[in-house]
Short mmCIF file of C-alpha atoms in Angstrom, two decimals:
data_model
loop_
_atom_site.label_atom_id
_atom_site.label_comp_id
_atom_site.label_asym_id
_atom_site.label_seq_id
_atom_site.Cartn_x
_atom_site.Cartn_y
_atom_site.Cartn_z
CA MET T 1 25.18 16.30 -40.61
CA ALA T 2 23.12 19.31 -39.59
CA GLU T 3 23.08 20.16 -35.90
CA SER T 4 20.16 18.77 -33.88
CA PRO T 5 17.45 21.40 -33.30
CA PHE T 6 17.10 19.96 -29.77
CA LYS T 7 20.68 20.84 -28.87
CA ALA T 8 19.71 23.87 -26.79
CA GLU T 9 16.95 21.88 -25.04
CA ILE T 10 19.33 19.02 -24.26
CA GLU T 11 21.84 21.40 -22.77
CA ARG T 12 19.15 23.10 -20.71
CA VAL T 13 17.90 19.81 -19.25
CA GLN T 14 21.41 18.59 -18.52
CA ARG T 15 22.09 21.87 -16.75
CA GLU T 16 18.83 22.01 -14.79
CA TYR T 17 18.16 18.34 -14.11
CA SER T 18 18.23 18.01 -10.37
CA GLU T 19 20.09 15.06 -8.96
CA LYS T 20 18.23 15.35 -5.66
CA MET T 21 15.78 12.52 -4.95
CA THR T 22 12.19 13.75 -4.87
CA PRO T 23 9.17 12.08 -3.21
CA GLY T 24 8.07 9.30 -5.51
CA ALA T 25 11.11 9.95 -7.73
CA ILE T 26 9.00 12.48 -9.62
CA VAL T 27 10.90 14.39 -12.28
CA TYR T 28 9.90 18.04 -11.98
CA ILE T 29 11.90 19.25 -14.98
CA PRO T 30 10.16 18.07 -18.12
CA GLY T 31 12.15 16.79 -21.05
CA SER T 32 14.52 14.58 -19.08
CA SER T 33 14.13 11.90 -21.73
CA VAL T 34 16.37 13.89 -24.08
CA ILE T 35 19.41 13.07 -21.95
CA ASN T 36 18.67 9.36 -22.34
CA LYS T 37 20.30 8.80 -25.71
CA THR T 38 18.73 5.70 -27.20
CA GLY T 39 20.97 5.64 -30.27
CA SER T 40 23.32 3.22 -28.52
CA TRP T 41 20.61 0.50 -28.67
CA ARG T 42 20.86 0.39 -32.46
CA VAL T 43 22.07 -2.58 -34.51
CA PHE T 44 20.97 -1.40 -37.98
CA MET T 45 21.16 2.23 -38.95
CA PRO T 46 19.27 4.07 -41.72
CA GLU T 47 21.52 5.13 -44.56
CA PHE T 48 20.08 8.07 -46.48
CA HIS T 49 20.52 8.54 -50.25
CA ARG T 50 19.73 12.16 -50.92
CA GLU T 51 19.68 11.79 -54.73
CA LYS T 52 16.76 9.32 -54.58
CA CYS T 53 14.68 11.29 -52.04
CA VAL T 54 11.39 12.73 -53.34
CA ARG T 55 10.77 14.78 -50.16
CA CYS T 56 7.45 13.10 -49.35
CA TYR T 57 8.08 13.37 -45.56
CA LEU T 58 6.73 9.86 -44.90
CA CYS T 59 9.85 8.94 -42.93
CA TYR T 60 9.44 12.11 -40.87
CA VAL T 61 5.78 11.30 -40.16
CA TYR T 62 6.30 7.65 -39.30
CA CYS T 63 9.42 7.90 -37.11
CA PRO T 64 8.18 6.78 -33.66
CA GLU T 65 11.00 8.45 -31.72
CA PRO T 66 10.95 11.13 -33.47
CA ALA T 67 14.55 11.14 -34.57
CA ILE T 68 14.02 12.59 -38.05
CA TYR T 69 13.65 16.28 -38.73
CA LEU T 70 13.76 18.35 -41.91
CA ASP T 71 16.48 20.71 -43.04
CA GLU T 72 16.01 24.05 -44.86
CA GLU T 73 15.47 22.29 -48.18
CA ASN T 74 12.97 19.84 -46.58
CA TYR T 75 15.29 16.83 -46.87
CA PRO T 76 15.15 14.48 -43.85
CA VAL T 77 18.00 14.60 -41.36
CA PHE T 78 18.55 11.64 -39.02
CA ASP T 79 19.43 12.24 -35.39
CA TYR T 80 21.58 9.21 -34.65
CA ASP T 81 21.64 10.06 -30.92
CA TYR T 82 18.00 8.96 -30.69
CA CYS T 83 17.44 6.70 -33.72
CA LYS T 84 16.93 3.15 -32.36
CA GLY T 85 17.28 1.65 -35.83
CA CYS T 86 13.72 0.28 -35.98
CA GLY T 87 13.69 0.57 -39.80
CA ILE T 88 10.16 1.95 -40.11
CA CYS T 89 11.45 4.92 -42.16
CA ALA T 90 13.17 2.58 -44.64
CA ASN T 91 10.03 0.46 -44.85
CA GLU T 92 7.79 3.45 -45.53
CA CYS T 93 10.08 5.23 -48.01
CA PRO T 94 8.47 4.87 -51.50
CA ALA T 95 11.66 5.97 -53.30
CA GLU T 96 13.96 3.52 -51.52
CA ALA T 97 16.09 6.46 -50.48
CA ILE T 98 16.57 4.94 -47.01
CA VAL T 99 18.46 1.64 -46.63
CA MET T 100 19.10 -0.13 -43.35
CA VAL T 101 22.74 -1.13 -42.99
CA ARG T 102 24.49 -2.96 -40.17
CA GLU T 103 26.13 -0.42 -37.95
CA THR T 104 29.89 -0.73 -37.88
CA LYS T 105 32.29 1.51 -36.10
CA MET D 1 -24.39 16.05 16.44
CA PRO D 2 -22.72 12.71 15.68
CA ILE D 3 -25.27 10.06 14.73
CA ARG D 4 -25.22 6.82 16.68
CA THR D 5 -26.64 3.93 14.69
CA VAL D 6 -26.02 0.28 13.87
CA MET D 7 -24.25 -0.82 10.73
CA LYS D 8 -21.93 -3.38 9.18
CA ALA D 9 -18.20 -2.67 8.87
CA ASN D 10 -18.64 -2.45 5.11
CA GLU D 11 -21.18 0.33 5.57
CA ALA D 12 -18.93 1.97 8.14
CA ALA D 13 -16.10 1.95 5.58
CA ALA D 14 -18.38 3.47 2.94
CA TRP D 15 -19.46 6.14 5.43
CA ALA D 16 -15.84 6.88 6.29
CA ALA D 17 -15.09 7.28 2.59
CA LYS D 18 -18.09 9.58 2.21
CA LEU D 19 -17.04 11.73 5.18
CA ALA D 20 -13.50 12.03 3.79
CA ARG D 21 -14.90 13.49 0.54
CA PRO D 22 -12.67 11.68 -1.99
CA LYS D 23 -12.89 12.95 -5.55
CA VAL D 24 -12.37 9.57 -7.20
CA ILE D 25 -13.40 6.07 -6.11
CA ALA D 26 -12.56 3.18 -8.40
CA ALA D 27 -13.55 -0.25 -7.18
CA PHE D 28 -14.50 -3.73 -8.29
CA PRO D 29 -16.86 -5.72 -6.06
CA ILE D 30 -15.49 -8.82 -4.37
CA THR D 31 -16.82 -10.78 -1.43
CA PRO D 32 -16.71 -9.79 1.41
CA SER D 33 -16.12 -6.13 0.56
CA THR D 34 -18.79 -5.86 -2.18
CA LEU D 35 -21.07 -3.71 -0.07
CA ILE D 36 -18.49 -0.90 0.10
CA PRO D 37 -18.49 0.03 -3.61
CA GLU D 38 -22.26 -0.65 -3.70
CA LYS D 39 -22.91 1.78 -0.87
CA ILE D 40 -20.53 4.38 -2.28
CA SER D 41 -22.13 4.19 -5.72
CA GLU D 42 -25.45 4.88 -3.96
CA PHE D 43 -23.98 7.90 -2.22
CA VAL D 44 -22.65 9.20 -5.54
CA ALA D 45 -25.88 8.46 -7.43
CA ASP D 46 -27.98 10.19 -4.75
CA GLY D 47 -25.77 13.26 -4.91
CA GLU D 48 -24.68 12.85 -1.29
CA LEU D 49 -21.06 12.48 -2.33
CA ASP D 50 -19.55 14.67 -5.04
CA ALA D 51 -17.10 12.20 -6.56
CA GLU D 52 -16.35 10.25 -9.69
CA PHE D 53 -17.20 6.58 -9.17
CA ILE D 54 -15.30 4.57 -11.76
CA LYS D 55 -16.78 1.17 -12.57
CA VAL D 56 -13.85 -0.98 -13.61
CA GLU D 57 -13.53 -4.52 -14.95
CA SER D 58 -11.00 -5.84 -12.44
CA GLU D 59 -9.09 -4.95 -9.29
CA HIS D 60 -5.97 -4.41 -11.38
CA SER D 61 -7.89 -1.70 -13.22
CA ALA D 62 -9.37 -0.36 -9.98
CA ILE D 63 -6.04 0.35 -8.36
CA SER D 64 -4.60 1.56 -11.69
CA ALA D 65 -7.42 4.10 -11.97
CA CYS D 66 -6.74 5.11 -8.36
CA VAL D 67 -3.05 5.60 -9.12
CA GLY D 68 -3.99 7.78 -12.08
CA ALA D 69 -6.47 9.82 -10.05
CA SER D 70 -4.10 10.26 -7.14
CA ALA D 71 -1.27 11.22 -9.49
CA ALA D 72 -3.61 13.86 -10.91
CA GLY D 73 -3.80 15.24 -7.39
CA VAL D 74 -7.10 14.26 -5.76
CA ARG D 75 -8.08 12.24 -2.71
CA THR D 76 -8.73 8.67 -3.81
CA PHE D 77 -10.37 5.65 -2.20
CA THR D 78 -10.91 2.01 -3.10
CA ALA D 79 -11.91 -1.25 -1.43
CA THR D 80 -11.18 -4.91 -2.03
CA ALA D 81 -10.37 -8.27 -0.44
CA SER D 82 -8.36 -11.43 -0.88
CA GLN D 83 -7.79 -12.43 -4.52
CA GLY D 84 -8.74 -8.91 -5.54
CA LEU D 85 -5.91 -7.51 -3.45
CA ALA D 86 -3.61 -10.16 -4.88
CA LEU D 87 -4.59 -9.04 -8.39
CA MET D 88 -3.60 -5.49 -7.38
CA HIS D 89 -0.18 -6.69 -6.24
CA GLU D 90 1.98 -5.12 -8.95
CA ILE D 91 0.20 -1.75 -8.82
CA LEU D 92 0.42 -1.66 -5.00
CA PHE D 93 4.17 -1.26 -5.32
CA ILE D 94 3.70 1.44 -7.96
CA ALA D 95 1.30 3.39 -5.73
CA ALA D 96 3.76 3.25 -2.84
CA GLY D 97 6.79 3.98 -5.02
CA MET D 98 5.07 7.02 -6.54
CA ARG D 99 4.13 8.13 -3.01
CA LEU D 100 0.42 8.40 -3.71
CA PRO D 101 -1.70 8.55 -0.53
CA ILE D 102 -4.50 6.26 -1.68
CA VAL D 103 -6.62 4.72 1.07
CA MET D 104 -8.02 1.22 0.66
CA ALA D 105 -10.51 -0.67 2.81
CA ILE D 106 -10.06 -4.43 2.94
CA GLY D 107 -12.34 -7.18 4.15
CA ASN D 108 -9.62 -9.55 5.32
CA ARG D 109 -10.20 -12.93 3.70
CA ALA D 110 -8.26 -16.13 3.04
CA LEU D 111 -6.44 -16.68 -0.24
CA SER D 112 -7.17 -19.58 -2.60
CA ALA D 113 -6.73 -22.47 -3.22
CA PRO D 114 -9.00 -24.01 -2.06
CA ILE D 115 -11.46 -21.17 -2.63
CA ASN D 116 -12.49 -19.75 0.71
CA ILE D 117 -14.32 -16.47 1.24
CA TRP D 118 -14.04 -16.42 5.04
CA ASN D 119 -11.74 -14.58 7.34
CA ASP D 120 -8.04 -14.69 7.90
CA TRP D 121 -5.30 -12.12 7.30
CA GLN D 122 -3.29 -13.84 4.59
CA ASP D 123 -4.31 -11.31 1.90
CA THR D 124 -3.00 -8.16 3.58
CA ILE D 125 -0.12 -9.91 5.32
CA SER D 126 1.08 -11.07 1.88
CA GLU D 127 1.30 -7.39 0.84
CA ARG D 128 3.25 -6.27 3.89
CA ASP D 129 6.38 -5.48 1.87
CA SER D 130 4.58 -3.29 -0.67
CA GLY D 131 5.31 -0.09 1.26
CA TRP D 132 1.65 0.50 2.16
CA LEU D 133 0.76 1.41 5.73
CA GLN D 134 -1.41 -1.28 7.33
CA PHE D 135 -4.07 -0.84 10.00
CA TYR D 136 -6.29 -3.54 11.51
CA ALA D 137 -9.69 -2.76 13.01
CA GLU D 138 -11.14 -4.64 15.96
CA ASN D 139 -14.74 -3.56 15.42
CA ASN D 140 -16.92 -1.56 13.05
CA GLN D 141 -16.30 1.73 14.84
CA GLU D 142 -12.56 1.22 14.47
CA ALA D 143 -13.02 0.46 10.76
CA LEU D 144 -14.67 3.86 10.30
CA ASP D 145 -12.22 5.76 12.50
CA LEU D 146 -9.10 4.12 11.09
CA ILE D 147 -10.09 4.92 7.50
CA LEU D 148 -10.54 8.59 8.43
CA MET D 149 -7.19 8.62 10.23
CA ALA D 150 -5.53 6.68 7.39
CA PHE D 151 -6.31 9.57 5.04
CA LYS D 152 -4.71 12.08 7.39
CA ILE D 153 -1.64 9.93 8.02
CA ALA D 154 -1.16 8.96 4.37
CA GLU D 155 -1.46 12.55 3.16
CA ASP D 156 0.95 13.98 5.72
CA GLU D 157 3.92 15.53 3.94
CA ARG D 158 6.35 13.55 6.09
CA VAL D 159 4.68 10.27 5.03
CA LEU D 160 2.99 10.37 1.60
CA LEU D 161 2.33 6.63 1.49
CA PRO D 162 -0.80 4.70 0.59
CA ALA D 163 -2.62 3.02 3.46
CA MET D 164 -4.81 -0.06 3.81
CA VAL D 165 -7.30 -0.64 6.60
CA GLY D 166 -8.25 -4.26 7.19
CA PHE D 167 -11.27 -5.61 9.01
CA ASP D 168 -12.16 -9.27 9.37
CA ALA D 169 -14.41 -10.78 6.71
CA PHE D 170 -17.98 -11.55 7.88
CA ILE D 171 -16.99 -11.28 11.56
CA LEU D 172 -17.04 -7.51 10.96
CA THR D 173 -17.93 -6.88 7.32
CA HIS D 174 -21.37 -8.47 7.60
CA THR D 175 -22.16 -7.97 11.28
CA VAL D 176 -24.09 -4.99 12.58
CA GLU D 177 -22.71 -3.15 15.59
CA PRO D 178 -23.31 0.26 17.12
CA VAL D 179 -21.27 2.83 15.22
CA GLU D 180 -21.00 6.54 15.84
CA ILE D 181 -20.88 8.55 12.62
CA PRO D 182 -19.04 11.81 13.25
CA ASP D 183 -20.25 15.16 11.97
CA GLN D 184 -19.25 16.10 8.44
CA GLU D 185 -18.01 19.50 9.70
CA ALA D 186 -15.87 17.85 12.37
CA VAL D 187 -14.34 15.48 9.82
CA ASP D 188 -13.72 18.33 7.37
CA GLU D 189 -11.94 20.22 10.12
CA PHE D 190 -9.92 17.13 11.06
CA LEU D 191 -8.92 16.08 7.56
CA GLY D 192 -8.83 19.30 5.62
CA GLU D 193 -8.66 19.39 1.85
CA TYR D 194 -6.02 17.31 0.11
CA LYS D 195 -3.65 19.68 -1.66
CA PRO D 196 -0.65 17.70 -2.92
CA LYS D 197 2.61 19.55 -3.33
CA HIS D 198 4.49 16.68 -4.93
CA ALA D 199 2.20 14.76 -7.28
CA TYR D 200 -0.43 16.56 -9.34
CA LEU D 201 -1.08 17.15 -12.98
CA ASP D 202 -0.91 20.74 -14.17
CA PRO D 203 -0.47 21.46 -17.89
CA ALA D 204 1.28 24.70 -16.99
CA LYS D 205 3.82 22.82 -14.89
CA PRO D 206 4.47 19.42 -16.49
CA VAL D 207 6.17 16.67 -14.48
CA THR D 208 7.14 13.06 -15.13
CA GLN D 209 5.68 10.56 -12.62
CA GLY D 210 6.56 6.90 -12.33
CA SER D 211 9.56 7.28 -14.57
CA LEU D 212 12.46 4.91 -15.18
CA ALA D 213 15.28 4.95 -12.65
CA PHE D 214 18.68 3.57 -13.47
CA PRO D 215 20.62 1.58 -10.83
CA ALA D 216 22.26 4.86 -9.79
CA TYR D 217 18.88 6.18 -8.55
CA TYR D 218 16.64 3.21 -7.71
CA MET D 219 18.18 2.39 -4.34
CA GLU D 220 17.84 5.97 -3.12
CA ALA D 221 14.22 6.03 -4.26
CA ARG D 222 13.53 2.86 -2.27
CA TYR D 223 15.33 4.28 0.76
CA THR D 224 12.99 7.28 0.77
CA LEU D 225 10.15 4.74 1.16
CA TRP D 226 11.93 3.26 4.16
CA GLU D 227 12.33 6.75 5.65
CA ALA D 228 8.69 7.60 5.02
CA ASN D 229 7.67 4.41 6.85
CA GLU D 230 9.85 5.41 9.81
CA ASN D 231 8.41 8.96 9.79
CA ALA D 232 4.92 7.49 9.76
CA LYS D 233 5.41 6.14 13.29
CA LYS D 234 5.55 9.66 14.75
CA VAL D 235 2.78 10.95 12.48
CA ILE D 236 0.51 8.07 13.51
CA ASP D 237 0.96 8.99 17.19
CA GLU D 238 0.16 12.63 16.43
CA VAL D 239 -2.93 11.81 14.37
CA PHE D 240 -4.17 9.31 16.98
CA ALA D 241 -3.77 12.01 19.65
CA GLU D 242 -5.59 14.60 17.58
CA PHE D 243 -8.39 12.17 16.81
CA GLU D 244 -8.78 11.44 20.53
CA LYS D 245 -8.96 15.17 21.27
CA ARG D 246 -11.60 15.80 18.61
CA PHE D 247 -13.72 12.65 18.71
CA GLY D 248 -12.93 11.16 22.12
CA ARG D 249 -11.91 7.70 20.94
CA LYS D 250 -8.46 6.55 21.95
CA TYR D 251 -6.10 4.67 19.64
CA ARG D 252 -2.61 3.32 20.20
CA LYS D 253 -0.30 1.45 17.82
CA ILE D 254 -0.38 -1.38 20.35
CA GLU D 255 -3.37 -1.39 22.64
CA GLU D 256 -2.61 -3.12 25.92
CA TYR D 257 -5.22 -4.72 28.16
CA ARG D 258 -4.49 -5.78 31.75
CA THR D 259 -0.79 -6.20 30.97
CA ASP D 260 0.53 -4.82 34.29
CA ASP D 261 2.00 -7.72 36.31
CA ALA D 262 0.98 -10.14 33.54
CA GLU D 263 3.10 -13.22 32.98
CA ILE D 264 1.49 -14.34 29.74
CA ILE D 265 0.39 -11.75 27.19
CA PHE D 266 -1.76 -12.79 24.25
CA VAL D 267 -0.85 -10.67 21.22
CA THR D 268 -3.18 -10.45 18.25
CA MET D 269 -4.80 -8.16 15.68
CA GLY D 270 -8.27 -7.45 14.33
CA SER D 271 -11.54 -8.75 15.72
CA LEU D 272 -9.84 -11.62 17.56
CA ALA D 273 -8.64 -9.02 20.08
CA GLY D 274 -12.19 -8.71 21.43
CA THR D 275 -12.42 -12.43 22.16
CA VAL D 276 -8.96 -12.44 23.71
CA LYS D 277 -9.81 -9.54 26.06
CA GLU D 278 -12.89 -11.44 27.28
CA TYR D 279 -10.73 -14.49 27.75
CA VAL D 280 -8.16 -12.54 29.74
CA ASP D 281 -10.97 -11.30 32.01
CA SER D 282 -12.05 -14.90 32.62
CA LEU D 283 -8.45 -15.88 33.41
CA ARG D 284 -7.99 -12.99 35.83
CA GLU D 285 -11.08 -14.16 37.71
CA LYS D 286 -9.33 -17.50 38.16
CA GLY D 287 -6.20 -15.69 39.36
CA ILE D 288 -4.11 -16.37 36.27
CA LYS D 289 -1.84 -13.45 35.45
CA ALA D 290 -2.70 -12.92 31.81
CA GLY D 291 -2.93 -9.86 29.61
CA ALA D 292 -3.78 -8.97 26.03
CA ALA D 293 -2.25 -6.73 23.41
CA LYS D 294 -3.61 -5.72 20.03
CA LEU D 295 -1.66 -4.33 17.10
CA THR D 296 -3.73 -1.59 15.49
CA VAL D 297 -0.80 -0.65 13.28
CA TYR D 298 1.14 -3.43 11.61
CA ARG D 299 3.08 -1.40 9.02
CA PRO D 300 5.10 0.56 10.00
CA PHE D 301 5.90 -2.15 12.53
CA PRO D 302 5.79 -0.60 16.02
CA THR D 303 9.19 -1.94 17.13
CA GLU D 304 9.61 0.39 20.13
CA GLU D 305 6.15 -0.42 21.50
CA VAL D 306 6.79 -4.14 21.02
CA ARG D 307 10.00 -3.84 23.06
CA GLU D 308 8.11 -2.02 25.84
CA LEU D 309 5.43 -4.70 25.78
CA ALA D 310 8.03 -7.45 25.90
CA LYS D 311 9.45 -6.07 29.16
CA LYS D 312 6.12 -6.70 30.87
CA ALA D 313 5.72 -10.41 30.15
CA LYS D 314 7.53 -13.71 30.51
CA VAL D 315 5.67 -15.32 27.63
CA LEU D 316 4.25 -13.64 24.54
CA ALA D 317 1.65 -15.82 22.86
CA LEU D 318 1.23 -14.65 19.26
CA LEU D 319 -2.18 -15.48 17.85
CA GLU D 320 -2.13 -15.29 14.07
CA LYS D 321 -4.51 -15.88 11.22
CA ASN D 322 -1.79 -16.21 8.60
CA VAL D 323 1.03 -18.53 7.66
CA THR D 324 4.57 -17.70 6.63
CA PHE D 325 5.95 -21.03 5.55
CA SER D 326 8.92 -22.45 7.47
CA VAL D 327 8.60 -19.58 9.96
CA GLY D 328 5.13 -19.77 11.50
CA GLY D 329 3.30 -16.49 11.28
CA ALA D 330 4.26 -13.03 10.15
CA LEU D 331 3.93 -11.59 13.67
CA PHE D 332 6.29 -14.25 14.98
CA GLN D 333 8.86 -13.15 12.43
CA ASP D 334 8.41 -9.45 13.22
CA PHE D 335 8.43 -9.94 16.99
CA SER D 336 11.54 -12.10 16.75
CA ARG D 337 13.25 -9.37 14.74
CA ALA D 338 12.23 -6.67 17.22
CA LEU D 339 13.44 -8.63 20.26
CA ILE D 340 16.45 -10.60 19.04
CA ASN D 341 19.08 -8.08 20.17
CA GLN D 342 17.38 -7.22 23.44
CA GLU D 343 19.15 -8.36 26.60
CA GLU D 344 16.07 -9.65 28.34
CA ARG D 345 13.33 -11.02 26.20
CA PRO D 346 10.25 -13.11 26.80
CA ILE D 347 9.64 -16.54 25.31
CA LEU D 348 7.77 -16.26 22.02
CA VAL D 349 5.20 -18.93 21.24
CA ASP D 350 3.44 -18.79 17.90
CA PHE D 351 -0.13 -19.94 17.38
CA ILE D 352 -1.72 -20.30 13.97
CA LEU D 353 -5.48 -20.40 14.29
CA GLY D 354 -8.75 -19.34 12.71
CA LEU D 355 -7.59 -19.82 9.12
CA GLY D 356 -10.29 -19.52 6.46
CA GLY D 357 -12.98 -18.55 8.93
CA ARG D 358 -12.41 -21.32 11.50
CA ASP D 359 -13.98 -20.17 14.78
CA VAL D 360 -11.68 -19.08 17.57
CA THR D 361 -13.48 -19.57 20.86
CA PHE D 362 -12.49 -19.99 24.51
CA ARG D 363 -11.92 -23.70 23.77
CA GLU D 364 -9.15 -22.88 21.29
CA LEU D 365 -7.76 -20.21 23.62
CA ASP D 366 -7.63 -22.81 26.43
CA GLN D 367 -5.22 -24.79 24.25
CA VAL D 368 -3.18 -21.63 23.70
CA LEU D 369 -3.07 -21.04 27.44
CA GLU D 370 -2.01 -24.62 28.15
CA ILE D 371 0.95 -24.43 25.77
CA SER D 372 1.88 -20.94 27.00
CA ARG D 373 1.91 -22.17 30.61
CA LYS D 374 4.16 -25.05 29.59
CA ALA D 375 6.56 -22.51 28.09
CA LEU D 376 6.31 -20.41 31.25
CA ALA D 377 7.13 -23.41 33.42
CA GLY D 378 10.23 -24.10 31.35
CA GLU D 379 8.90 -27.31 29.86
CA LYS D 380 9.42 -28.31 26.23
CA PHE D 381 7.07 -26.66 23.77
CA GLU D 382 6.61 -26.28 20.04
CA GLU D 383 7.53 -22.84 18.69
CA VAL D 384 4.76 -22.97 16.12
CA ASN D 385 1.41 -24.48 17.06
CA TRP D 386 -1.61 -25.03 14.82
CA ILE D 387 -4.63 -24.60 17.10
CA GLY D 388 -7.97 -26.22 16.26
CA LEU D 389 -6.37 -28.37 13.58
CA ARG D 390 -8.41 -31.51 12.92
CA LYS D 391 -5.55 -33.98 12.90
CA GLU D 392 -7.95 -36.94 12.65
CA ILE D 393 -8.75 -36.20 9.00
CA LEU D 394 -5.14 -35.84 7.89
#
């Protein structure tokens, strides 16, 4: 799996995120949501079949998180740290290159 | 020069809002506070007040719009009453939790059912745990003054809490009284411009407001509300003192009236305080050692002042226009809490009266006095007494 393009941002927020309580619990450092990894909520995960992919980007466009980004060859890459397993990408994929499978570890 | 004129408390509240120069007012009309948004919309339409008046479709939307405006960083005002305040309930906690110094005027009115548009304090008392500061006005002048001061107290950096100013429905909201409108320049000098350092929207400096807090953070966030409420006590004293210096009208968290050497002190809030003061005068003429005390500030609860007051009397008669079931009234609960660990404490007698606009006259107060004197004499008495209750129709 390719490395998340947000890696540097995540590290920055983790480094800078102040633990001191502010008035109204306002978060002054934007981007704090990246340290809240929502991937652990997932029951079904998208399984990607590269050979079927037609590179239409629909999964990339429709991902509500957005946990899909594109690699150098414009194939989708799934960021499983933030993918909640909603299945919209699999539903939108016209080539059936994305299949939802029960997550087992 | 300040203008001296006659007006209703609703108009006084609208004038106070105008003098404070809020940038956003979002309100939904509800009896008895309807006149406030009406009057403010006139001010805005006539160009006398440079503000955005947001016409909303409910009180839930009104306070939500206020939260949004205040979070964007401008002075914000709204007004409501009764069921309208109840409809705001969930957002009241959000406004306080986000530390947004919104000021709200309230025509204190009973809560349904049965539907009743007349005065008691059940609406605001029901929101006493929301974190909002609460002030109660005795007359129309106090309604105007307290709203002005509420802005200054709420916006103080040590406080940063929303504040509500209550005045009794119809008894004040629809009754004309002499009111002195201060000069705009004097108010500007007193209030200053609201420049938030904590909550404002700036695209160049993005922040997250009203975010999610995990259990590891929530309790600390709530504790800062507690601290802000405690800080408010000192700030209120300072602002009251400054207001007195500038405008000559004196305010105290608890206003005492003829309490020196008093044996029985009648404690109340709002417009009822006027009647009680008259009544105390009539008792003094008969040689009865009675006094009166009025809570201008109910949240933060003035615990220290209550303890000082309690030292002066043998019986505290608490006159309340609200009901806390199984307990009596909210004041009874708060006074009990303030005095329970004190070595010497007076007898507390609770009186529930004037609910839903029922008149409280000297006749009702005579009954209060009778029961209070029983308590003073060491005879048996009920802790909670419903005064003026028509038992014959039960």
